[in-house]
Structures are given as C-alpha cells and as structure tokens.
Amino acid sequence: MNTVQSVSDAFVNLLYQVLSAIPAILAFLLIVLVGYFVAKALRTVTARLLDRFGFDRTLQENEYGQYTERLSPGASPTRLIAGIVFWFVLLGAVAIAIARTNNPGLTSFLDAVVGYLPNVVAAVLIFVIAGAISTAVGAFVRRTMGDTATGQVVQAVVPVLVMGIAIFAILDQLEIAPDIVRIGFTALVGGLTLALALAFGLGGREVAAQIIRDAYEKGQEQRDQVRRDYELGKERSRQDRDAVKERAPAEPTEQTRDRTPGPQERGQG
C-alpha cells in the first residue's frame, strides 16, 4: 500500500510540475515568436534601405570589388548586414525568454553567446569598411595616375594591402589565435617598413618622385582640359548670341505683323 501511495504521490508531483511549467513554456515560445517576426521585419527593412542606397553596387560593381569577392565568394554585403540585424534581434528575444525561465545553465550559455556577438558585428563592419576603402583608394589612384605603369602597380598593391590589414583586424576581433595574429601582423608591418626604408635608401626616391610627378602632370592635364572646355563653351555661347542678334532685325516682330494700316496708309494705297 505504501508503494502504491509513493508512486501516486510522485506522479501527482510530476503532473503538478508539468502543469506549472506550461505558462512559462508558453511565455518562452511567445517571446521567441514575437522576436522572430520583429527580427525578420528589421532584416527586410535593412536590406531594402541598403539596396536603395546602392550599397552592393558601390562595393562590388567595379574592378576593385574583386578583392571582396575573393574573400567572400558570392556574398552580398547587404544580405550580410541584414542577417546580422536579424540574429542580433532574435538572440535578444531568446535571451529575454531564457531569463524568464530562471535556468542558470541556459542563462550562462546565452550570456556567453550574446557577449561574443559584438565581436562578430565588429568583424563584419571591418570587412565592409575595408572593402569600401580599397574601392575608394583604387578609384582615386586611377583618377590621379591614370594607366601609367606606376599607377597600375599602386592600384594593384594598395587594395590588397588594405584587405590584408583588415583580415588581421577581423581575426583579432573574433579572438582566433590572438597571439599568432598579433605576431603575424607585427612581422608584416615590420617587414613592410623595412622594405620601404631599403627601397628609399637604395634609390627608391627617384621612383617616389616619378610617382608624384606623374600624378601632378595628370592633374595639370585635367585642369587644362577643363579650362579649354570652359573657354570653348563661352565662345560657342558668344557666337550663338551674336547670331541671334543678327537675325533679330530681319524678322518682323509680332507687333509689326498685327498693326493695321492707318487712314493715310490706305489713302496712299
């Protein structure tokens, strides 16, 4: 009899705990569901705003966007940022839902995930900003140096250098082998500095002077071309104005055409 009573009491206690947990489970699911729809809506809004401003086109639809494409084949910066917004909001909703369950294990795990999320956001932003900088630098060098041999070298090297530095910064943000990343970055910067110093010390000053000279001459040519175009526009405007003045006396005016002949004019006729 005692055994039956013990089993019955245990079953009743289990049923009571399950029934007591139902409101908490429903609240958890409701919070997560609402957070999911909010995150989905914000992802759509973010993607549309970035598309309206031509974010992907600015980063990828040029010859310097190849570096972004090589690092992340087929990836869309717009979808990437929109996805970050989605997961950030959804994880926030899950964190709120778990906090209501008062479960220490789940709370600690989610705190670790949420604490790492800003590092991921920072890494993505570094990647996007580095792509924009490499694009801008490449376009600026091409506009100033044109298709010269030096300009082509600078256009090829500078974007790669910018993206290389960005990769080290991303790995550091993600805390992936931080000691190795720092050592590698220090070695890269030190080697680059030493190479530049040796280059200038062994006659690289002439190359640097040539780079500056080519950029200056290119700017002067463009400025002279703009000035010539401006003077040509002024000359054409002056010629058109003179032509209009020459045609004006020969053409009858509206007042002359509409004037009716007076009595004297009719008499003379």
XYZ file of C-alpha atoms in Angstrom, residues 128-246:
119
model
C 32.710 46.104 -45.226
C 34.638 49.297 -44.401
C 37.882 47.796 -45.714
C 36.136 46.929 -48.973
C 34.855 50.495 -49.274
C 38.301 51.944 -48.529
C 40.034 49.698 -51.056
C 37.467 50.704 -53.674
C 37.890 54.409 -52.940
C 41.690 54.226 -52.908
C 41.790 52.297 -56.165
C 39.466 54.783 -57.862
C 41.471 57.747 -56.543
C 44.782 56.317 -57.757
C 43.334 55.562 -61.155
C 41.904 59.068 -61.468
C 45.173 60.736 -60.481
C 47.755 58.439 -62.090
C 45.717 57.018 -64.937
C 47.019 53.992 -66.834
C 50.693 54.646 -66.165
C 52.891 51.741 -65.115
C 53.322 53.180 -61.636
C 49.599 53.804 -61.328
C 48.803 50.211 -62.261
C 51.217 48.906 -59.639
C 49.745 51.140 -56.942
C 46.199 50.191 -57.976
C 47.075 46.514 -57.615
C 49.030 46.731 -54.355
C 47.109 49.224 -52.213
C 43.717 47.418 -52.166
C 45.433 44.117 -51.359
C 47.327 45.790 -48.525
C 44.130 47.318 -47.114
C 42.276 43.995 -47.216
C 45.272 42.208 -45.688
C 45.275 44.568 -42.714
C 41.507 44.103 -42.458
C 41.918 40.320 -42.256
C 44.286 40.652 -39.296
C 41.839 43.029 -37.601
C 38.943 40.612 -38.212
C 40.844 37.651 -36.777
C 41.763 39.744 -33.746
C 38.122 40.731 -33.207
C 36.984 37.111 -33.477
C 39.709 36.125 -30.974
C 41.031 33.414 -33.281
C 44.611 32.593 -32.211
C 45.158 36.172 -30.978
C 48.850 35.685 -30.154
C 49.657 34.320 -33.606
C 47.628 37.064 -35.269
C 49.444 39.801 -33.364
C 52.853 38.283 -34.116
C 51.997 37.920 -37.806
C 50.692 41.478 -38.045
C 53.776 42.853 -36.309
C 56.036 40.891 -38.653
C 54.092 42.114 -41.692
C 54.231 45.776 -40.677
C 57.887 45.495 -39.700
C 58.817 43.815 -42.969
C 56.888 46.385 -44.982
C 58.543 49.248 -43.121
C 61.981 47.726 -43.640
C 61.286 47.165 -47.343
C 60.186 50.765 -47.799
C 63.217 52.047 -45.927
C 65.571 49.958 -48.052
C 63.777 50.991 -51.222
C 64.164 54.678 -50.465
C 67.706 54.170 -49.270
C 68.711 52.280 -52.430
C 67.317 54.730 -54.922
C 63.599 54.495 -54.408
C 63.447 58.236 -54.034
C 63.524 58.555 -57.810
C 60.531 56.229 -58.080
C 58.635 58.218 -55.446
C 59.490 61.456 -57.226
C 58.274 59.961 -60.501
C 55.002 58.900 -58.864
C 54.416 62.410 -57.545
C 55.459 63.945 -60.867
C 53.102 61.710 -62.855
C 50.228 62.497 -60.516
C 50.947 66.234 -60.760
C 51.178 66.173 -64.558
C 47.958 64.188 -64.767
C 46.225 66.754 -62.580
C 47.601 69.616 -64.677
C 46.400 67.977 -67.883
C 42.934 67.516 -66.469
C 42.851 71.089 -65.198
C 43.969 72.436 -68.583
C 41.375 70.292 -70.321
C 38.628 71.633 -68.065
C 39.819 75.171 -68.747
C 39.807 74.585 -72.512
C 36.327 73.093 -72.360
C 35.137 76.082 -70.357
C 36.596 78.566 -72.862
C 35.091 76.612 -75.755
C 31.695 76.746 -74.082
C 31.997 80.501 -73.604
C 32.988 81.003 -77.252
C 30.073 78.942 -78.516
C 27.668 80.858 -76.280
C 29.002 84.175 -77.619
C 28.636 83.001 -81.224
C 25.069 81.881 -80.619
C 24.229 85.210 -79.004
C 25.708 87.168 -81.936
C 23.807 85.025 -84.419
C 20.548 85.750 -82.616
C 21.260 89.497 -82.669
C 21.982 89.415 -86.426
